[in-house]
Coordinates of C-alpha atoms (C1' of nucleotides) in Angstrom, one line a residue:
Chain K
X1 CA -14.8 -20.9 13.1
X2 CA -11.8 -21.2 15.3
X3 CA -14.2 -21.6 18.3
X4 CA -15.8 -24.6 16.5
X5 CA -12.5 -26.3 16.3
X6 CA -11.7 -25.4 19.9
X7 CA -14.9 -27.1 21.0
X8 CA -14.1 -30.2 19.0
X9 CA -10.7 -30.4 20.7
X10 CA -12.3 -29.9 24.1
X11 CA -14.7 -32.7 23.4
X12 CA -11.9 -35.0 22.4
X13 CA -9.9 -34.2 25.5
X14 CA -12.9 -34.8 27.6
X15 CA -13.6 -38.2 26.0
X16 CA -10.0 -39.4 26.1
X17 CA -10.0 -38.4 29.8
X18 CA -13.2 -40.2 30.6
X19 CA -12.0 -43.4 28.9
X20 CA -8.7 -43.0 30.7
X21 CA -6.7 -43.1 27.5
X22 CA -4.5 -40.4 28.8
X23 CA -3.8 -38.4 32.0
X24 CA -5.4 -35.1 30.9
X25 CA -6.7 -32.0 32.7
X26 CA -10.2 -30.7 32.7
X27 CA -10.7 -29.3 29.2
X28 CA -12.8 -26.4 30.5
X29 CA -9.7 -25.1 32.2
X30 CA -7.7 -25.4 29.1
X31 CA -6.7 -22.6 26.8
X32 CA -6.7 -24.5 23.5
X33 CA -4.8 -22.9 20.7
X34 CA -6.2 -23.2 17.2
X35 CA -4.5 -21.6 14.2
X36 CA -5.1 -21.4 10.5
X37 CA -2.9 -23.8 8.5
X38 CA -0.4 -22.0 6.3
X39 CA 0.0 -24.9 3.9
X40 CA -3.1 -26.4 2.3
X41 CA -1.5 -29.8 2.8
X42 CA -2.0 -29.3 6.5
X43 CA -5.7 -28.8 6.1
X44 CA -7.6 -25.7 7.3
X45 CA -6.9 -25.5 11.0
X46 CA -4.4 -27.0 13.3
X47 CA -4.1 -27.4 17.1
X48 CA -1.0 -27.9 19.1
X49 CA -3.0 -29.3 22.0
X50 CA -1.2 -32.7 21.9
X51 CA 2.2 -31.0 22.0
X52 CA 1.1 -28.8 24.9
X53 CA -0.4 -31.6 26.9
X54 CA 2.2 -34.3 26.2
X55 CA 4.3 -33.3 29.1
X56 CA 1.6 -33.6 31.7
X57 CA 0.2 -36.8 30.2
X58 CA 3.8 -38.2 30.1
X59 CA 3.3 -39.4 26.6
X60 CA 4.9 -38.8 23.3
X61 CA 3.2 -35.8 21.6
X62 CA 2.4 -37.9 18.5
X63 CA 0.9 -40.7 20.5
X64 CA -1.3 -38.4 22.3
X65 CA -2.3 -36.6 19.1
X66 CA -3.3 -40.0 17.6
X67 CA -5.5 -40.7 20.6
X68 CA -7.2 -37.3 20.5
X69 CA -7.7 -37.5 16.8
X70 CA -9.7 -40.7 17.2
X71 CA -12.2 -38.8 19.3
X72 CA -12.8 -36.1 16.7
X73 CA -15.9 -37.1 14.7
X74 CA -15.4 -37.0 11.0
X75 CA -18.6 -36.1 9.3
X76 CA -19.2 -35.1 5.8
X77 CA -20.8 -31.8 6.6
X78 CA -18.2 -30.4 9.1
X79 CA -14.8 -32.1 9.4
X80 CA -14.0 -34.4 6.5
X81 CA -10.6 -35.5 7.7
X82 CA -8.4 -35.3 10.8
X83 CA -4.7 -36.0 10.5
X84 CA -1.7 -36.1 12.9
X85 CA 1.3 -34.4 11.4
X86 CA 4.8 -33.2 12.2
X87 CA 5.8 -33.4 15.8
X88 CA 2.2 -33.8 16.9
X89 CA -0.1 -31.3 15.3
X90 CA -3.7 -32.3 14.7
X91 CA -4.9 -31.0 11.4
X92 CA -8.5 -30.4 10.5
X93 CA -9.9 -30.5 7.0
X94 CA -13.2 -28.8 6.8
X95 CA -16.0 -29.6 4.5
X96 CA -16.1 -27.3 1.5
X97 CA -19.8 -26.9 1.9
X98 CA -19.3 -25.6 5.5
X99 CA -17.1 -22.9 4.1
X100 CA -19.8 -21.9 1.5
X101 CA -22.3 -21.5 4.3
X102 CA -20.3 -18.5 5.4
X103 CA -21.5 -16.7 2.4
X104 CA -25.1 -17.1 3.6
X105 CA -24.0 -15.8 7.0
X106 CA -22.5 -12.7 5.4
X107 CA -25.7 -12.0 3.4
X108 CA -27.7 -12.5 6.6
X109 CA -25.6 -10.3 8.8
X110 CA -24.7 -7.7 6.3
X111 CA -22.8 -4.8 8.0
X112 CA -22.8 -6.8 11.3
X113 CA -20.7 -9.6 9.8
X114 CA -17.5 -9.8 11.9
X115 CA -19.1 -8.0 14.8
X116 CA -19.4 -9.9 18.1
X117 CA -21.7 -8.7 20.8
X118 CA -21.9 -12.0 22.6
X119 CA -19.1 -11.7 25.1
X120 CA -19.3 -9.6 28.2
X121 CA -16.4 -7.1 27.8
X122 CA -14.7 -4.7 30.1
X123 CA -15.7 -1.0 29.8
X124 CA -12.8 0.8 28.1
X125 CA -11.8 4.4 28.1
X126 CA -9.5 5.1 25.2
X127 CA -7.4 8.2 25.3
X128 CA -5.5 9.3 22.3
X129 CA -3.8 12.3 20.6
X130 CA -4.2 14.6 23.6
X131 CA -1.8 17.1 22.0
X132 CA -1.2 20.2 23.9
X133 CA -3.3 23.1 22.6
X134 CA -0.3 25.1 21.8
X135 CA -0.2 24.6 18.1
X136 CA -1.8 22.7 15.2
X137 CA -1.6 18.9 14.9
X138 CA 1.3 17.5 13.1
X139 CA 1.5 14.2 11.2
X140 CA 2.6 12.3 14.3
X141 CA -0.6 13.2 16.0
X142 CA -2.4 12.2 12.8
X143 CA -1.0 8.7 13.2
X144 CA -2.2 8.6 16.9
X145 CA -5.6 9.8 15.8
X146 CA -5.9 7.1 13.0
X147 CA -4.7 4.3 15.3
X148 CA -6.8 5.5 18.2
X149 CA -10.0 6.0 16.3
X150 CA -9.7 2.7 14.5
X151 CA -8.9 0.9 17.7
X152 CA -12.1 2.4 19.2
X153 CA -14.1 1.2 16.2
X154 CA -12.4 -2.2 16.3
X155 CA -13.1 -2.7 20.0
X156 CA -16.7 -1.6 19.6
X157 CA -17.1 -4.1 16.8
X158 CA -16.2 -6.8 19.3
X159 CA -18.7 -5.7 21.9
X160 CA -16.5 -3.6 24.1
X161 CA -18.2 -0.5 25.5
X162 CA -15.7 2.1 24.5
X163 CA -15.5 5.8 25.2
X164 CA -12.9 8.0 23.6
X165 CA -11.4 11.0 25.3
X166 CA -8.9 13.8 24.6
X167 CA -7.0 15.1 27.5
X168 CA -6.4 18.9 27.1
X169 CA -3.3 20.2 28.9
X170 CA -4.7 23.7 29.6
X171 CA -2.7 24.2 32.7
X172 CA 0.9 24.4 33.7
X173 CA 4.1 25.3 31.9
X174 CA 3.0 24.8 28.3
X175 CA 0.3 27.3 28.8
X176 CA 2.7 29.8 30.2
X177 CA 5.1 29.3 27.3
X178 CA 2.2 29.7 24.9
X179 CA 1.1 33.0 26.6
X180 CA 4.6 34.3 26.6
X181 CA 5.2 33.5 23.0
X182 CA 2.1 35.6 22.1
X183 CA 3.1 38.4 24.4
X184 CA 6.4 38.6 22.6
X185 CA 4.7 38.9 19.3
X186 CA 2.4 41.5 20.7
X187 CA 5.4 43.6 21.7
X188 CA 6.8 43.1 18.3
X189 CA 3.6 44.3 16.7
X190 CA 3.7 47.3 19.0
X191 CA 7.0 48.2 17.5
X192 CA 9.4 47.0 20.1
X193 CA 12.4 45.2 18.9
X194 CA 12.6 41.9 20.6
X195 CA 14.8 38.9 20.7
X196 CA 12.6 35.8 20.5
X197 CA 13.6 33.5 23.4
X198 CA 14.5 29.8 22.9
X199 CA 12.0 27.0 23.5
X200 CA 9.0 29.2 22.6
X201 CA 6.5 28.7 19.9
X202 CA 7.6 30.4 16.7
X203 CA 5.0 29.3 14.2
X204 CA 3.2 31.9 12.0
X205 CA 0.0 31.0 13.8
X206 CA 1.3 32.7 17.0
X207 CA 1.7 35.9 15.0
X208 CA -1.9 35.6 13.7
X209 CA -3.2 35.0 17.2
X210 CA -1.3 38.0 18.5
X211 CA -2.9 40.1 15.8
X212 CA -6.3 38.7 16.6
X213 CA -5.8 39.4 20.2
X214 CA -4.8 43.0 19.5
X215 CA -7.9 43.5 17.4
X216 CA -10.3 42.0 20.1
X217 CA -12.2 44.1 22.5
X218 CA -9.9 45.5 25.2
X219 CA -7.1 43.8 23.3
X220 CA -4.8 46.8 23.4
X221 CA -5.0 47.0 27.2
X222 CA -3.2 43.7 27.6
X223 CA 0.2 45.3 27.0
X224 CA -0.3 47.7 29.9
X225 CA -0.8 44.7 32.2
X226 CA 2.1 43.3 34.4
X227 CA 4.0 40.6 32.6
X228 CA 2.4 37.6 34.4
X229 CA -1.1 38.9 33.9
X230 CA -0.5 39.6 30.3
X231 CA 0.9 36.1 29.7
X232 CA -2.1 34.6 31.4
X233 CA -4.6 36.7 29.4
X234 CA -2.8 35.8 26.2
X235 CA -2.8 32.1 26.9
X236 CA -6.5 32.2 27.8
X237 CA -7.2 34.0 24.6
X238 CA -5.1 31.7 22.4
X239 CA -5.6 28.1 23.6
X240 CA -9.4 27.8 22.9
X241 CA -8.8 29.1 19.4
X242 CA -6.0 26.6 18.9
X243 CA -8.1 23.8 20.3
X244 CA -10.9 24.8 17.9
X245 CA -8.4 24.4 15.1
X246 CA -7.3 21.0 16.4
X247 CA -11.0 19.9 16.6
X248 CA -11.6 21.0 13.0
X249 CA -8.6 19.0 11.9
X250 CA -9.8 15.9 13.7
X251 CA -13.3 16.4 12.4
X252 CA -12.0 16.5 8.8
X253 CA -10.0 13.4 9.6
X254 CA -13.1 11.6 10.6
X255 CA -12.3 11.5 14.3
X256 CA -14.9 12.3 16.9
X257 CA -14.4 12.1 20.6
X258 CA -17.0 11.2 23.2
X259 CA -15.4 13.7 25.6
X260 CA -12.7 16.3 26.2
X261 CA -11.2 16.4 29.6
X262 CA -9.5 19.6 30.8
X263 CA -6.5 19.3 33.0
X264 CA -7.5 22.6 34.8
X265 CA -10.5 20.9 36.3
X266 CA -8.2 18.5 38.2
X267 CA -6.6 21.5 39.8
X268 CA -9.7 23.6 40.4
X269 CA -11.6 20.7 41.9
X270 CA -8.8 19.8 44.2
X271 CA -8.3 16.3 42.7
X272 CA -4.6 16.7 42.4
X273 CA -4.2 17.7 46.0
X274 CA -6.5 14.9 47.0
X275 CA -4.5 12.2 45.2
X276 CA -1.2 13.5 46.7
X277 CA -2.8 13.3 50.1
X278 CA -4.0 9.8 49.4
X279 CA -0.5 8.7 48.4
X280 CA 0.9 10.3 51.5
X281 CA -1.5 8.3 53.6
X282 CA -0.4 5.2 51.9
X283 CA 3.2 5.9 52.7
X284 CA 3.9 6.4 49.0
X285 CA 4.6 10.1 49.1
X286 CA 7.0 12.0 51.4
X287 CA 8.6 15.4 51.7
X288 CA 12.2 15.9 50.7
X289 CA 14.2 19.1 49.8
X290 CA 11.0 21.2 50.1
X291 CA 9.1 19.1 47.5
X292 CA 6.7 16.2 47.7
X293 CA 8.1 13.0 46.2
X294 CA 6.4 9.8 45.0
X295 CA 8.4 6.9 46.6
X296 CA 9.2 4.4 43.9
X297 CA 9.8 0.7 44.6
X298 CA 12.9 -0.7 43.0
X299 CA 11.0 -2.8 40.5
X300 CA 8.7 0.1 39.5
X301 CA 10.9 2.9 38.3
X302 CA 14.5 3.8 38.6
X303 CA 14.1 6.7 41.0
X304 CA 11.6 8.7 43.1
X305 CA 9.6 11.3 41.2
X306 CA 8.5 14.7 42.3
X307 CA 4.7 15.3 42.7
X308 CA 4.7 18.8 44.1
X309 CA 7.6 21.2 43.4
X310 CA 9.3 23.2 46.1
X311 CA 7.4 26.1 44.6
X312 CA 4.2 24.5 45.5
X313 CA 3.2 23.8 41.9
X314 CA 2.2 20.2 41.1
X315 CA 4.1 18.4 38.3
X316 CA 2.5 16.9 35.2
X317 CA 3.0 13.5 36.9
X318 CA 0.8 14.5 39.9
X319 CA -1.9 15.7 37.5
X320 CA -1.7 12.5 35.5
X321 CA -2.0 10.4 38.6
X322 CA -5.1 12.3 39.5
X323 CA -6.4 12.1 36.0
X324 CA -6.0 8.3 35.7
X325 CA -7.6 7.8 39.1
X326 CA -10.5 10.0 37.9
X327 CA -10.9 7.9 34.8
X328 CA -11.2 4.8 36.9
X329 CA -13.5 6.5 39.3
X330 CA -15.9 7.1 36.3
X331 CA -16.5 3.3 36.2
X332 CA -14.1 2.1 33.5
X333 CA -12.5 -1.3 33.9
X334 CA -9.7 -0.8 31.4
X335 CA -7.8 2.3 30.4
X336 CA -6.0 2.4 27.1
X337 CA -3.6 5.4 26.4
X338 CA -1.9 6.1 23.2
X339 CA 1.3 8.0 23.7
X340 CA 4.1 9.2 21.5
X341 CA 7.0 6.8 21.9
X342 CA 9.2 9.5 23.3
X343 CA 7.0 9.3 26.4
X344 CA 7.9 5.6 27.0
X345 CA 10.0 6.3 30.1
X346 CA 6.9 7.7 31.6
X347 CA 4.9 4.5 31.5
X348 CA 6.4 2.9 34.7
X349 CA 5.7 6.1 36.6
X350 CA 2.0 6.2 35.9
X351 CA 1.6 2.5 36.4
X352 CA 3.3 2.7 39.7
X353 CA 1.0 5.5 40.8
X354 CA -2.0 3.5 39.9
X355 CA -0.7 0.5 41.7
X356 CA 0.0 2.6 44.8
X357 CA -3.6 3.8 44.6
X358 CA -4.7 0.2 44.8
X359 CA -5.4 -0.7 41.2
X360 CA -4.1 -3.8 39.5
X361 CA -1.1 -3.5 37.1
X362 CA -3.0 -4.4 34.0
X363 CA -5.8 -1.8 34.5
X364 CA -3.8 0.5 32.2
X365 CA -2.5 -0.4 28.7
X366 CA -0.2 2.1 27.1
X367 CA 0.3 1.8 23.4
X368 CA 3.4 3.7 22.2
X369 CA 3.1 5.2 18.7
X370 CA 6.3 5.8 16.9
X371 CA 7.1 8.8 14.9
X372 CA 6.2 9.5 11.3
X373 CA 8.6 10.8 8.6
X374 CA 7.1 12.4 5.5
X375 CA 8.7 11.4 2.3
X376 CA 8.4 13.2 -1.0
X377 CA 10.2 12.2 -4.2
X378 CA 12.1 9.7 -2.3
X379 CA 13.5 12.3 0.2
X380 CA 12.7 12.7 3.8
X381 CA 11.0 16.0 4.7
X382 CA 12.4 17.5 7.8
X383 CA 9.9 17.4 10.7
X384 CA 11.4 20.4 12.5
X385 CA 8.9 23.0 13.5
X386 CA 11.2 25.7 12.3
X387 CA 11.3 24.5 8.7
X388 CA 7.5 24.6 8.9
X389 CA 7.5 23.1 5.4
X390 CA 5.0 20.2 5.6
X391 CA 4.5 18.9 9.1
X392 CA 0.9 19.6 9.8
X393 CA -1.8 17.1 9.6
X394 CA -3.9 19.6 7.8
X395 CA -1.5 19.9 4.9
X396 CA -1.3 16.1 4.5
X397 CA -5.1 15.9 4.6
X398 CA -5.3 18.7 1.9
X399 CA -2.8 16.8 -0.2
X400 CA -3.8 13.1 0.0
X401 CA -7.3 13.2 1.6
X402 CA -8.5 11.4 4.7
X403 CA -8.9 8.0 3.2
X404 CA -5.3 7.5 2.1
X405 CA -4.0 9.2 5.3
X406 CA -6.0 7.0 7.6
X407 CA -5.1 3.8 5.7
X408 CA -1.4 4.6 5.5
X409 CA -1.1 5.3 9.2
X410 CA -2.3 1.7 9.7
X411 CA 0.0 0.0 7.3
X412 CA 2.6 -0.7 10.0
X413 CA 2.3 -1.8 13.6
X414 CA 2.1 1.3 15.7
X415 CA 5.4 0.7 17.6
X416 CA 7.4 0.7 14.4
X417 CA 8.6 3.8 12.7
X418 CA 6.5 4.9 9.7
X419 CA 7.7 6.5 6.5
X420 CA 4.7 8.3 5.0
X421 CA 5.3 8.6 1.2
X422 CA 3.2 11.4 -0.1
X423 CA 3.6 10.5 -3.7
X424 CA 2.7 6.9 -3.0
X425 CA -0.4 7.9 -1.1
X426 CA -1.7 9.8 -4.1
X427 CA -0.7 7.2 -6.7
X428 CA -3.5 5.3 -8.3
X429 CA -2.0 1.8 -8.7
X430 CA -1.2 -1.5 -7.1
X431 CA 1.6 0.2 -5.1
X432 CA -1.0 2.2 -3.2
X433 CA -2.9 -0.2 -0.9
X434 CA -5.7 2.2 -0.3
X435 CA -6.8 2.3 -4.0
X436 CA -6.0 -1.4 -4.3
X437 CA -8.6 -2.2 -1.6
X438 CA -11.1 0.4 -2.6
X439 CA -10.9 -0.7 -6.2
X440 CA -12.3 -4.1 -5.1
X441 CA -15.4 -2.4 -3.8
X442 CA -15.8 -0.2 -6.9
X443 CA -15.3 -3.1 -9.3
X444 CA -18.0 -5.2 -7.6
X445 CA -20.4 -2.2 -7.5
X446 CA -19.7 -1.9 -11.2
X447 CA -20.7 -5.5 -11.8
X448 CA -24.0 -4.9 -10.3
X449 CA -24.5 -1.7 -12.2
X450 CA -23.8 -3.5 -15.5
X451 CA -26.1 -6.3 -14.4
X452 CA -28.9 -3.8 -13.8
X453 CA -28.3 -2.1 -17.2
X454 CA -28.5 -5.5 -18.9
X455 CA -31.6 -6.3 -17.1
X456 CA -29.9 -9.3 -15.4
X457 CA -31.7 -10.7 -12.4
X458 CA -29.4 -10.1 -9.5
X459 CA -31.7 -11.8 -7.0
X460 CA -29.8 -13.1 -4.0
X461 CA -32.2 -15.7 -2.7
X462 CA -31.2 -19.2 -2.5
X463 CA -28.3 -19.6 -4.9
X464 CA -26.8 -23.0 -5.6
X465 CA -23.5 -22.6 -3.8
X466 CA -22.1 -25.9 -5.2
X467 CA -21.5 -23.9 -8.4
X468 CA -18.6 -22.2 -6.5
X469 CA -16.0 -25.0 -6.8
X470 CA -13.0 -23.3 -8.4
X471 CA -9.9 -23.3 -6.1
X472 CA -9.8 -19.5 -6.4
X473 CA -13.4 -19.4 -5.2
X474 CA -12.8 -21.6 -2.2
X475 CA -9.7 -19.6 -1.3
X476 CA -11.7 -16.4 -1.4
X477 CA -14.5 -17.9 0.6
X478 CA -12.1 -19.1 3.3
X479 CA -10.6 -15.7 3.6
X480 CA -14.0 -14.2 4.0
X481 CA -14.6 -16.7 6.7
X482 CA -11.4 -15.6 8.5
X483 CA -12.7 -12.0 8.9
X484 CA -14.4 -12.5 12.3
X485 CA -11.5 -14.3 13.8
X486 CA -9.1 -11.7 12.5
X487 CA -11.1 -8.9 14.1
X488 CA -11.4 -10.8 17.4
X489 CA -7.6 -11.4 17.4
X490 CA -6.8 -7.8 16.4
X491 CA -9.0 -6.5 19.2
X492 CA -7.5 -8.8 21.8
X493 CA -4.0 -7.8 20.8
X494 CA -4.9 -4.1 20.4
X495 CA -3.4 -4.2 16.9
X496 CA -5.6 -2.4 14.4
X497 CA -3.0 -2.7 11.7
X498 CA -4.0 -6.3 11.1
X499 CA -7.2 -5.0 9.4
X500 CA -5.2 -3.3 6.6
X501 CA -3.1 -6.4 6.0
X502 CA -6.2 -8.6 5.9
X503 CA -7.9 -6.3 3.4
X504 CA -4.9 -6.2 1.1
X505 CA -4.8 -10.0 1.1
X506 CA -8.5 -10.1 0.4
X507 CA -8.0 -7.6 -2.5
X508 CA -5.2 -9.9 -3.8
X509 CA -7.5 -12.9 -3.9
X510 CA -10.4 -11.0 -5.4
X511 CA -8.4 -9.2 -8.2
X512 CA -6.9 -12.5 -9.3
X513 CA -10.2 -14.2 -9.3
X514 CA -11.9 -11.4 -11.1
X515 CA -9.2 -11.3 -13.7
X516 CA -9.6 -15.0 -14.7
X517 CA -13.3 -15.5 -14.2
X518 CA -16.4 -13.7 -15.4
X519 CA -19.2 -13.2 -13.0
X520 CA -21.9 -12.3 -15.6
X521 CA -21.6 -15.6 -17.5
X522 CA -24.2 -17.3 -19.7
X523 CA -24.7 -20.1 -17.2
X524 CA -27.5 -18.8 -15.0
X525 CA -26.6 -21.1 -12.1
X526 CA -23.0 -20.1 -12.0
X527 CA -23.9 -16.4 -12.6
X528 CA -26.2 -16.4 -9.6
X529 CA -23.7 -18.1 -7.3
X530 CA -20.9 -15.8 -8.3
X531 CA -23.0 -12.7 -7.8
X532 CA -23.8 -14.1 -4.4
X533 CA -20.0 -14.5 -3.8
X534 CA -18.9 -11.1 -5.0
X535 CA -21.6 -9.4 -3.0
X536 CA -20.2 -11.1 0.1
X537 CA -16.7 -9.9 -0.9
X538 CA -18.1 -6.4 -1.3
X539 CA -19.8 -6.5 2.1
X540 CA -16.6 -7.7 3.9
X541 CA -14.5 -5.0 2.2
X542 CA -17.0 -2.4 3.2
X543 CA -17.1 -3.7 6.8
X544 CA -13.3 -3.7 7.0
X545 CA -13.0 -0.2 5.6
X546 CA -15.7 1.0 7.9
X547 CA -13.7 0.0 10.9
X548 CA -10.7 1.8 9.4
X549 CA -12.9 4.9 8.9
X550 CA -12.2 4.7 5.1
X551 CA -14.9 5.2 2.5
X552 CA -15.9 2.3 0.2
X553 CA -16.5 4.0 -3.2
X554 CA -19.2 2.8 -5.7
X555 CA -17.0 3.9 -8.6
X556 CA -13.5 5.1 -9.1
Chain R
rG1 C1' 26.7 4.8 32.7
rC2 C1' 21.6 2.8 33.4
rG3 C1' 16.6 1.7 31.2
rC4 C1' 13.0 0.8 27.1
rC5 C1' 12.2 -0.3 21.8
rC6 C1' 14.2 -2.0 17.3
rG7 C1' 17.7 -5.0 13.8
rU8 C1' 13.9 -10.3 8.8
rA9 C1' 15.2 -10.3 0.6
rG10 C1' 18.6 -4.4 -2.7
rC11 C1' 14.1 -1.1 -0.4
rU12 C1' 9.5 -0.8 2.8
rC13 C1' 7.4 -4.2 6.0
rA14 C1' 4.2 -8.9 7.8
rG15 C1' 5.1 -13.1 10.7
rU16 C1' -1.5 -15.4 14.3
rU17 C1' 1.8 -14.3 21.4
rG18 C1' 7.0 -20.9 21.1
rG19 C1' 5.0 -24.4 15.8
rA20 C1' 5.4 -27.5 10.3
rU21 C1' 9.5 -25.8 4.2
rA22 C1' 10.5 -17.6 7.2
rG23 C1' 6.1 -14.5 3.7
rA24 C1' 3.9 -10.0 1.0
rG25 C1' 4.6 -5.4 -1.8
rC26 C1' 8.1 -2.2 -4.3
rA27 C1' 12.4 -2.1 -7.3
rA28 C1' 14.8 -5.8 -11.4
rC29 C1' 13.7 -9.2 -15.4
rG30 C1' 9.9 -11.8 -18.7
rG31 C1' 4.7 -12.0 -20.1
rA32 C1' -1.2 -10.8 -20.4
rC33 C1' -6.1 -5.7 -22.5
rU34 C1' -12.0 -7.1 -28.7
rU35 C1' -14.2 -9.0 -22.2
rC36 C1' -18.1 -7.3 -15.7
rU37 C1' -12.9 -0.9 -14.8
rA38 C1' -5.3 -2.9 -17.0
rA39 C1' -6.4 1.9 -10.8
rU40 C1' -5.8 -5.2 -12.9
rC41 C1' -3.4 -10.1 -13.5
rC42 C1' 0.5 -14.2 -14.3
rG43 C1' 5.7 -15.8 -14.1
rU44 C1' 11.2 -15.5 -12.7
rA45 C1' 14.8 -14.2 -9.3
rG46 C1' 16.0 -12.7 -4.4
rG47 C1' 17.6 -15.0 3.0
rU48 C1' 23.6 -17.0 7.9
rC49 C1' 15.9 -13.7 10.5
rG50 C1' 22.6 -8.4 13.3
rC51 C1' 26.5 -12.0 15.8
rA52 C1' 27.5 -15.9 19.6
rG53 C1' 25.8 -19.1 23.2
rG54 C1' 21.5 -21.1 26.2
rU55 C1' 16.4 -23.0 27.4
rU56 C1' 13.2 -27.7 24.7
rC57 C1' 10.1 -32.1 21.2
rG58 C1' 10.6 -27.2 18.3
rA59 C1' 13.3 -20.4 18.5
rA60 C1' 12.7 -14.9 13.8
rU61 C1' 9.7 -15.2 18.5
rC62 C1' 11.9 -16.6 25.3
rC63 C1' 17.0 -15.9 28.4
rU64 C1' 22.3 -14.2 28.6
rG65 C1' 26.5 -11.6 26.3
rC66 C1' 28.4 -8.7 22.4
rC67 C1' 27.7 -5.4 17.6
rG68 C1' 24.7 -1.5 15.3
rG69 C1' 20.4 2.2 15.4
rG70 C1' 16.4 5.1 17.9
rC71 C1' 14.4 7.1 22.4
rG72 C1' 14.4 8.0 27.4
rU73 C1' 17.1 8.9 31.8
rA74 C1' 13.9 16.8 34.8
rC75 C1' 11.2 20.0 40.8
rC76 C1' 9.3 19.8 31.1
rA77 C1' 5.1 17.9 29.0

RNA sequence: GCGCCCGUAGCUCAGUUGGAUAGAGCAACGGACUUCUAAUCCGUAGGUCGCAGGUUCGAAUCCUGCCGGGCGUACCA
């Protein structure tokens, strides 16, 4: 719908230019902004084109607005009224019947309504969660999973070819620490009294893994090995099992990846060495103090960063440079990474590396996901691993279920801190936005059930839409019409949380309408039109929930 | 010290990339069930958008400086 207005404005600019009414640029070059009017007095849509172009045309914004307005055709079936208002906005009043046609479109397109495959989009590789396989996922990862998976669905709905990937850090320090943690527990099981070192994994799952390892074939031999070999064996035994657990958690959370990428392959295939060499050739890497450093420009990052340690081991940064180059080498145009916000200082580094390798700055978008605090009975639950009380995603899933969890993770923009209230997520009332939205779907399904029981003809062909003339009905229809624009804007801004806000608004409009008006009325004409309307509402709720990965229940 | 993010109603948060009179929900207060699900609805009240300047037709939004909070500042990831 916005595009329709944009075209009208473009035409007006073109006509005004042609008749030399104003000094205006070629409208094709113009990025014309169209927005929904907040106040019904301002019509349905507004453009600030006159305000934006007044400077160049050397005219007063209002004068230019009046000129442009005269070139917008007012017809009964599209735009019924055009007004200039405020400092120079042009307001558009759309024909009510045009809005109603949206209902036919929804019925025609069904679960494709809101989807847009028309534009040619860049190929996207979306990487998210990528938690180290050293322990189970916690709720922070859950948020990353919900945001990432929803973003993938959102982008796909707008025609982006999207692949999702999980980067598995199965190499380097974390693996050593994991292996060592297990070896310590093994020694403990063997009766040695040990002091558990700091910065190692202490969760009960490490004990379980140690026990499993001991019980495995040749498991007992491991303690006879030299320390380093034992640590390596322990890590090799443990990480695939932990990763399996992570995958099971993700599966139960409704998240499926197109691929898993293992850091170890970067090393074994020499990709890290190759990227360091390439940087060296480009004069972006040099030796200093026995290590190899990435040379940072002033504008990129505050200081140079080590690629290869004096010990000869590559840093995580070197591996990441190789990994991102590898991703682009696989033919993607745009990389999107979701990182925990504690990694934000790392963004300039990776971007600088990509630029040094010859890629444009905007080839990588990093979304930073803020931390989650669990709240129960109004009190924050400590997230410390030691407390071990309630930090895993699994426990949250067991308690509130995937629907509520996914929806809640998307009730805030991802860069703002989230309090996840467990009691609220289980509550069955208006307070809980998940139920509030799902209830719309269930209520409408219920109407059709009752209609069937009563033998009412719920035939959807050719209703008389002029029967939908109540202000609440028009408001509802206009909101349904906004769905495609909302999705397009959310995808462009990479902001999946807009979908939850949209759905809560839609639920507001529907519940109010439902409360005051009966769908199954005596008047056959009104009944048929209203059934047509609520079925469209049901469809849009279902489509929105589908992008969120949340179920749309038939009854509650 | 330096860098990044944040500061909006008592609480939790939106605010369409600079637009018109700053919006929701919760909590508070007052109402609505003989009905297609009250897991719902209607109403009242609530604000110096942290503070001070600047940019312009126009600022919660952009710039500068303070105040307050979070994170980062590794040859960890």
